[in-house]
mmCIF file of C-alpha atoms and ligand atoms in Angstrom:
data_model
loop_
_atom_site.group_PDB
_atom_site.id
_atom_site.type_symbol
_atom_site.label_atom_id
_atom_site.label_comp_id
_atom_site.label_asym_id
_atom_site.label_seq_id
_atom_site.Cartn_x
_atom_site.Cartn_y
_atom_site.Cartn_z
ATOM 1 C CA MET A 16 0.000 0.000 0.000
ATOM 2 C CA GLU A 17 1.277 3.455 -0.888
ATOM 3 C CA ARG A 18 2.216 5.481 2.175
ATOM 4 C CA LYS A 19 0.604 8.851 2.738
ATOM 5 C CA LYS A 20 2.927 11.780 2.026
ATOM 6 C CA ARG A 21 4.446 13.174 5.211
ATOM 7 C CA THR A 22 4.261 16.936 5.643
ATOM 8 C CA ALA A 23 5.555 19.304 8.301
ATOM 9 C CA PRO A 24 2.109 19.497 9.978
ATOM 10 C CA SER A 25 1.702 15.708 9.897
ATOM 11 C CA ILE A 26 5.139 15.265 11.489
ATOM 12 C CA ALA A 27 4.211 17.813 14.181
ATOM 13 C CA ALA A 28 0.991 15.875 14.864
ATOM 14 C CA MET A 29 2.904 12.640 15.530
ATOM 15 C CA LYS A 30 3.821 13.814 19.038
ATOM 16 C CA LYS A 31 0.189 14.101 20.128
ATOM 17 C CA ALA A 32 -0.547 10.733 18.499
ATOM 18 C CA GLY A 33 2.316 9.178 20.502
ATOM 19 C CA GLU A 34 4.056 7.972 17.320
ATOM 20 C CA LYS A 35 7.850 8.084 17.253
ATOM 21 C CA VAL A 36 9.439 9.958 14.340
ATOM 22 C CA ALA A 37 12.106 8.019 12.414
ATOM 23 C CA VAL A 38 14.558 10.272 10.572
ATOM 24 C CA LEU A 39 17.606 9.350 8.493
ATOM 25 C CA THR A 40 19.886 11.428 6.349
ATOM 26 C CA ALA A 41 20.261 10.791 2.619
ATOM 27 C CA TYR A 42 22.140 12.754 -0.002
ATOM 28 C CA ASP A 43 21.276 11.028 -3.284
ATOM 29 C CA TYR A 44 18.344 9.649 -5.284
ATOM 30 C CA MET A 45 18.861 5.920 -4.738
ATOM 31 C CA THR A 46 19.521 6.109 -1.008
ATOM 32 C CA ALA A 47 16.431 8.294 -0.656
ATOM 33 C CA LYS A 48 14.353 5.612 -2.415
ATOM 34 C CA LEU A 49 15.739 2.869 -0.168
ATOM 35 C CA VAL A 50 15.271 4.665 3.160
ATOM 36 C CA ASP A 51 11.806 5.787 2.074
ATOM 37 C CA GLY A 52 10.927 2.188 1.256
ATOM 38 C CA ALA A 53 12.096 1.282 4.757
ATOM 39 C CA GLY A 54 9.466 3.625 6.188
ATOM 40 C CA VAL A 55 11.323 6.671 7.484
ATOM 41 C CA ASP A 56 9.098 9.658 8.203
ATOM 42 C CA VAL A 57 11.648 12.333 7.345
ATOM 43 C CA ILE A 58 14.698 12.336 5.093
ATOM 44 C CA LEU A 59 17.159 14.978 6.193
ATOM 45 C CA VAL A 60 19.558 16.151 3.507
ATOM 46 C CA GLY A 61 22.008 17.109 6.221
ATOM 47 C CA ASP A 62 24.986 19.388 5.872
ATOM 48 C CA SER A 63 26.824 16.334 7.213
ATOM 49 C CA ALA A 64 27.126 15.765 3.443
ATOM 50 C CA ALA A 65 30.126 18.079 3.693
ATOM 51 C CA MET A 66 31.943 15.331 5.594
ATOM 52 C CA VAL A 67 30.443 12.007 4.501
ATOM 53 C CA VAL A 68 29.915 12.837 0.812
ATOM 54 C CA LEU A 69 32.366 15.625 -0.011
ATOM 55 C CA GLY A 70 35.220 14.632 2.323
ATOM 56 C CA HIS A 71 35.562 17.917 4.209
ATOM 57 C CA GLU A 72 36.753 17.911 7.827
ATOM 58 C CA SER A 73 33.692 19.755 9.132
ATOM 59 C CA THR A 74 30.265 20.827 7.903
ATOM 60 C CA LEU A 75 31.379 24.424 7.381
ATOM 61 C CA PRO A 76 32.628 24.343 3.760
ATOM 62 C CA VAL A 77 29.521 22.954 2.040
ATOM 63 C CA THR A 78 27.861 25.635 -0.087
ATOM 64 C CA LEU A 79 24.239 26.496 -0.662
ATOM 65 C CA ASP A 80 24.580 25.445 -4.326
ATOM 66 C CA GLU A 81 25.915 22.042 -3.237
ATOM 67 C CA MET A 82 23.129 21.568 -0.685
ATOM 68 C CA VAL A 83 20.524 22.534 -3.285
ATOM 69 C CA MET A 84 22.006 20.009 -5.735
ATOM 70 C CA LEU A 85 21.970 17.169 -3.172
ATOM 71 C CA THR A 86 18.472 18.073 -1.964
ATOM 72 C CA ALA A 87 17.174 18.077 -5.543
ATOM 73 C CA ALA A 88 18.602 14.574 -6.093
ATOM 74 C CA VAL A 89 16.765 13.329 -2.991
ATOM 75 C CA ALA A 90 13.548 15.144 -3.937
ATOM 76 C CA ARG A 91 13.583 13.415 -7.356
ATOM 77 C CA ALA A 92 12.957 10.134 -5.507
ATOM 78 C CA HIS A 93 9.401 11.430 -4.831
ATOM 79 C CA THR A 94 9.373 9.953 -1.364
ATOM 80 C CA ALA A 95 6.469 9.586 1.043
ATOM 81 C CA ALA A 96 8.907 10.873 3.651
ATOM 82 C CA LEU A 97 9.164 14.610 4.155
ATOM 83 C CA VAL A 98 12.394 15.944 2.630
ATOM 84 C CA VAL A 99 14.107 18.479 4.894
ATOM 85 C CA GLY A 100 16.979 20.476 3.415
ATOM 86 C CA ASP A 101 19.699 21.603 5.813
ATOM 87 C CA MET A 102 20.666 25.261 5.537
ATOM 88 C CA PRO A 103 24.476 25.382 5.259
ATOM 89 C CA PHE A 104 26.821 27.579 7.265
ATOM 90 C CA MET A 105 26.567 31.279 6.350
ATOM 91 C CA SER A 106 23.384 30.858 4.327
ATOM 92 C CA TYR A 107 21.283 32.374 7.146
ATOM 93 C CA GLN A 108 23.615 33.684 9.866
ATOM 94 C CA ALA A 109 24.402 37.092 8.344
ATOM 95 C CA SER A 110 20.898 38.453 7.829
ATOM 96 C CA VAL A 111 17.185 37.760 7.703
ATOM 97 C CA PRO A 112 16.958 38.355 3.916
ATOM 98 C CA ASP A 113 19.836 35.877 3.415
ATOM 99 C CA ALA A 114 17.884 33.292 5.408
ATOM 100 C CA VAL A 115 14.697 33.769 3.397
ATOM 101 C CA ARG A 116 16.494 33.644 0.036
ATOM 102 C CA ALA A 117 18.507 30.545 0.989
ATOM 103 C CA ALA A 118 15.451 28.718 2.345
ATOM 104 C CA GLY A 119 13.598 29.722 -0.802
ATOM 105 C CA ARG A 120 16.278 28.125 -2.958
ATOM 106 C CA MET A 121 16.145 24.897 -0.923
ATOM 107 C CA VAL A 122 12.426 24.674 -1.676
ATOM 108 C CA LYS A 123 12.250 26.185 -5.172
ATOM 109 C CA ASP A 124 15.387 24.636 -6.718
ATOM 110 C CA GLY A 125 15.979 21.765 -4.273
ATOM 111 C CA GLY A 126 12.394 20.556 -3.899
ATOM 112 C CA ALA A 127 12.586 20.412 -0.084
ATOM 113 C CA GLY A 128 9.339 20.361 1.905
ATOM 114 C CA ALA A 129 10.995 22.094 4.852
ATOM 115 C CA VAL A 130 14.376 23.416 5.963
ATOM 116 C CA LYS A 131 16.486 22.963 9.077
ATOM 117 C CA LEU A 132 18.723 25.548 10.644
ATOM 118 C CA GLU A 133 20.924 25.541 13.724
ATOM 119 C CA GLY A 134 20.529 27.703 16.815
ATOM 120 C CA GLY A 135 18.070 28.782 19.474
ATOM 121 C CA ARG A 136 16.922 32.265 20.515
ATOM 122 C CA LYS A 137 19.607 33.894 18.340
ATOM 123 C CA VAL A 138 18.054 32.601 15.105
ATOM 124 C CA VAL A 139 14.393 33.216 15.944
ATOM 125 C CA THR A 140 14.217 36.255 13.628
ATOM 126 C CA ARG A 141 15.443 34.040 10.767
ATOM 127 C CA ILE A 142 12.988 31.267 11.593
ATOM 128 C CA GLU A 143 10.044 33.667 11.731
ATOM 129 C CA ALA A 144 10.947 35.233 8.401
ATOM 130 C CA VAL A 145 11.374 31.846 6.699
ATOM 131 C CA LEU A 146 8.008 30.752 8.110
ATOM 132 C CA ASP A 147 6.476 34.012 6.844
ATOM 133 C CA ALA A 148 7.655 32.946 3.381
ATOM 134 C CA GLY A 149 5.592 29.774 3.814
ATOM 135 C CA ILE A 150 8.496 27.410 4.479
ATOM 136 C CA PRO A 151 8.320 25.047 7.477
ATOM 137 C CA VAL A 152 11.373 25.040 9.753
ATOM 138 C CA MET A 153 12.967 22.288 11.823
ATOM 139 C CA GLY A 154 15.125 23.707 14.642
ATOM 140 C CA HIS A 155 18.429 22.276 15.873
ATOM 141 C CA ILE A 156 19.951 22.910 19.304
ATOM 142 C CA GLY A 157 22.495 21.301 21.625
ATOM 143 C CA LEU A 158 25.679 20.488 19.756
ATOM 144 C CA THR A 159 25.397 22.658 16.656
ATOM 145 C CA PRO A 160 28.284 21.648 14.368
ATOM 146 C CA GLN A 161 28.223 24.935 12.419
ATOM 147 C CA SER A 162 29.391 26.635 15.674
ATOM 148 C CA ILE A 163 32.183 24.139 16.226
ATOM 149 C CA HIS A 164 34.880 26.814 16.580
ATOM 150 C CA LYS A 165 32.864 28.665 19.221
ATOM 151 C CA LEU A 166 32.022 25.446 21.082
ATOM 152 C CA GLY A 167 35.654 24.317 20.994
ATOM 153 C CA GLY A 168 34.960 20.818 19.667
ATOM 154 C CA TYR A 169 32.293 18.163 19.234
ATOM 155 C CA ARG A 170 31.331 18.045 22.923
ATOM 156 C CA VAL A 171 28.185 17.077 24.801
ATOM 157 C CA GLN A 172 26.227 20.273 25.576
ATOM 158 C CA GLY A 173 23.981 21.239 28.508
ATOM 159 C CA LYS A 174 25.995 19.513 31.212
ATOM 160 C CA ASN A 175 25.738 22.256 33.874
ATOM 161 C CA ASP A 176 22.764 24.166 35.301
ATOM 162 C CA GLU A 177 23.430 27.318 33.287
ATOM 163 C CA THR A 178 23.745 25.660 29.858
ATOM 164 C CA ARG A 179 20.898 23.296 30.701
ATOM 165 C CA GLU A 180 18.575 26.238 31.440
ATOM 166 C CA ALA A 181 19.785 28.040 28.298
ATOM 167 C CA LEU A 182 18.912 25.014 26.152
ATOM 168 C CA LEU A 183 15.453 24.757 27.737
ATOM 169 C CA GLU A 184 14.919 28.447 26.916
ATOM 170 C CA ASP A 185 16.140 27.892 23.358
ATOM 171 C CA ALA A 186 13.752 24.948 22.933
ATOM 172 C CA ARG A 187 10.790 27.019 24.138
ATOM 173 C CA ALA A 188 11.823 29.841 21.777
ATOM 174 C CA LEU A 189 11.913 27.462 18.797
ATOM 175 C CA GLU A 190 8.457 26.161 19.656
ATOM 176 C CA GLU A 191 7.111 29.701 20.071
ATOM 177 C CA ALA A 192 8.705 30.812 16.790
ATOM 178 C CA GLY A 193 6.684 28.109 15.015
ATOM 179 C CA CYS A 194 9.144 25.290 14.262
ATOM 180 C CA PHE A 195 7.341 22.045 13.447
ATOM 181 C CA SER A 196 10.017 19.968 15.213
ATOM 182 C CA MET A 197 13.538 20.330 16.552
ATOM 183 C CA VAL A 198 16.738 18.286 16.562
ATOM 184 C CA LEU A 199 18.431 17.845 19.950
ATOM 185 C CA GLU A 200 22.061 16.884 19.399
ATOM 186 C CA ALA A 201 24.529 15.494 21.961
ATOM 187 C CA ILE A 202 22.922 16.417 25.271
ATOM 188 C CA PRO A 203 22.457 14.330 28.448
ATOM 189 C CA TRP A 204 19.430 12.029 28.202
ATOM 190 C CA GLN A 205 17.762 13.686 31.211
ATOM 191 C CA LEU A 206 17.876 17.073 29.454
ATOM 192 C CA GLY A 207 16.543 15.400 26.290
ATOM 193 C CA LYS A 208 13.602 14.193 28.395
ATOM 194 C CA ASP A 209 13.079 17.567 30.090
ATOM 195 C CA ILE A 210 13.003 19.419 26.760
ATOM 196 C CA THR A 211 10.712 16.774 25.265
ATOM 197 C CA ASP A 212 8.323 17.213 28.217
ATOM 198 C CA ALA A 213 8.527 21.013 27.998
ATOM 199 C CA VAL A 214 7.560 21.499 24.340
ATOM 200 C CA SER A 215 4.544 20.435 22.291
ATOM 201 C CA ILE A 216 6.465 19.855 19.034
ATOM 202 C CA PRO A 217 8.433 16.646 18.356
ATOM 203 C CA THR A 218 12.019 16.512 19.548
ATOM 204 C CA ILE A 219 14.284 14.500 17.247
ATOM 205 C CA GLY A 220 17.282 13.245 19.181
ATOM 206 C CA ILE A 221 20.771 12.424 18.009
ATOM 207 C CA GLY A 222 22.775 11.466 21.077
ATOM 208 C CA ALA A 223 19.995 12.900 23.259
ATOM 209 C CA GLY A 224 18.657 9.690 24.806
ATOM 210 C CA PRO A 225 15.591 7.489 24.456
ATOM 211 C CA HIS A 226 12.908 9.918 25.657
ATOM 212 C CA CYS A 227 12.911 12.147 22.566
ATOM 213 C CA ASP A 228 9.876 11.992 20.276
ATOM 214 C CA GLY A 229 12.026 10.706 17.420
ATOM 215 C CA GLN A 230 15.578 9.892 16.428
ATOM 216 C CA VAL A 231 17.865 10.908 13.589
ATOM 217 C CA LEU A 232 21.134 9.296 12.503
ATOM 218 C CA VAL A 233 23.491 9.805 9.600
ATOM 219 C CA ILE A 234 22.901 7.012 7.062
ATOM 220 C CA ASN A 235 26.641 6.420 6.558
ATOM 221 C CA ASP A 236 27.027 5.704 10.283
ATOM 222 C CA ILE A 237 24.248 3.108 10.506
ATOM 223 C CA ILE A 238 25.394 1.236 7.396
ATOM 224 C CA GLY A 239 29.113 1.356 8.183
ATOM 225 C CA TYR A 240 29.979 3.520 5.181
ATOM 226 C CA SER A 241 32.482 5.844 6.780
ATOM 227 C CA ASP A 242 36.228 6.046 7.432
ATOM 228 C CA VAL A 243 36.007 7.610 10.889
ATOM 229 C CA PRO A 244 34.940 5.976 14.178
ATOM 230 C CA ALA A 245 31.228 6.480 14.861
ATOM 231 C CA PRO A 246 30.149 8.421 17.966
ATOM 232 C CA LYS A 247 28.895 6.535 21.072
ATOM 233 C CA PHE A 248 25.226 7.104 20.239
ATOM 234 C CA VAL A 249 25.382 5.374 16.828
ATOM 235 C CA ARG A 250 23.977 1.879 16.409
ATOM 236 C CA ARG A 251 25.359 0.169 13.326
ATOM 237 C CA TYR A 252 22.911 -1.935 11.317
ATOM 238 C CA GLY A 253 25.063 -2.990 8.374
ATOM 239 C CA ASP A 254 28.499 -3.032 6.770
ATOM 240 C CA ALA A 255 28.189 -1.320 3.405
ATOM 241 C CA GLY A 256 31.886 -0.416 3.491
ATOM 242 C CA LYS A 257 32.793 -4.130 3.547
ATOM 243 C CA LEU A 258 30.257 -4.872 0.782
ATOM 244 C CA VAL A 259 31.690 -2.217 -1.561
ATOM 245 C CA SER A 260 35.249 -3.166 -0.787
ATOM 246 C CA GLU A 261 34.669 -6.915 -1.370
ATOM 247 C CA ALA A 262 32.701 -6.321 -4.596
ATOM 248 C CA ALA A 263 35.334 -3.930 -5.966
ATOM 249 C CA THR A 264 38.156 -6.322 -5.024
ATOM 250 C CA ALA A 265 36.425 -9.240 -6.792
ATOM 251 C CA TYR A 266 35.802 -7.075 -9.880
ATOM 252 C CA VAL A 267 39.437 -5.971 -10.077
ATOM 253 C CA ARG A 268 40.537 -9.627 -9.693
ATOM 254 C CA ASP A 269 38.214 -10.741 -12.535
ATOM 255 C CA VAL A 270 39.267 -7.934 -14.896
ATOM 256 C CA LYS A 271 42.949 -8.599 -14.268
ATOM 257 C CA SER A 272 42.565 -12.361 -14.791
ATOM 258 C CA GLY A 273 40.310 -11.985 -17.849
ATOM 259 C CA ALA A 274 37.410 -13.752 -16.053
ATOM 260 C CA TYR A 275 35.232 -10.706 -16.670
ATOM 261 C CA PRO A 276 33.484 -10.280 -19.059
ATOM 262 C CA ASP A 277 32.514 -13.663 -20.504
ATOM 263 C CA LEU A 278 30.571 -14.059 -23.765
ATOM 264 C CA ASP A 279 27.198 -13.982 -21.980
ATOM 265 C CA GLU A 280 28.146 -10.517 -20.772
ATOM 266 C CA SER A 281 29.072 -9.414 -24.294
ATOM 267 C CA TYR A 282 27.078 -8.344 -27.431
HETATM 268 O O1 KIV B 329 23.747 17.395 9.042
HETATM 269 C C1 KIV B 329 23.172 16.473 9.625
HETATM 270 O O2 KIV B 329 23.200 15.310 9.210
HETATM 271 C C2 KIV B 329 22.454 16.807 10.834
HETATM 272 C C3 KIV B 329 21.989 15.684 11.691
HETATM 273 C C4 KIV B 329 23.128 14.993 12.292
HETATM 274 C C5 KIV B 329 20.996 16.121 12.698
HETATM 275 O O3 KIV B 329 22.281 17.944 11.133
#
């Protein structure tokens, strides 16, 4: 049976219905088709593409044009899952008009059904303006990788009373601004629970414990398609790296020996 198309309002409604939100990243057409077929509710075209697709050392270098191109590839899979395009570093930080134009490109040229941007109270003016343009926004607080230099590394956030309170305030601000959901990244599980209890929109955790309304992971991490050690919160469900490596090794062996192609594989 064909699944009903997920939208930002239908994702928001999942919290009240008590249904967990399953989110995975994807950055290309075929992966989008596969994860959609598996039943994910949201496909996030994350700026993690900078690292896992483009080989950069952080998410900072990926450009808006690159994110639009990757988002468009995912959107062409015509998924039942909602496609959320991640707004890259410096596409919204400098000004409100920048934010609206960049979000507009993610929807108009990239085919996204919503955008995600990082930050709490400081980005509320951007969120409100993007929403005014008719584009749903997913928030993202906790460890925000676009602020990695300010944070001083990929560290768990909200570990003391002051930062814990600040993150609760940020979460309330995102809800009040009109976000349809928010990512909580790398925070203690108790804070993940407290934020989840404090807001009426779904919280999507990544390293934020089991009490969030949903979970998101980077597809490369769960399928073992990465050359860096996965963080503690990742659960690996496959070994695509081994699969590719073994298939490529066998192919090279067959070409070198003349075993490939045979006449059945020829015209
Ligand atoms: O870029 C990304 O993949 C993300 C998720 C890790 C939440 O922002």
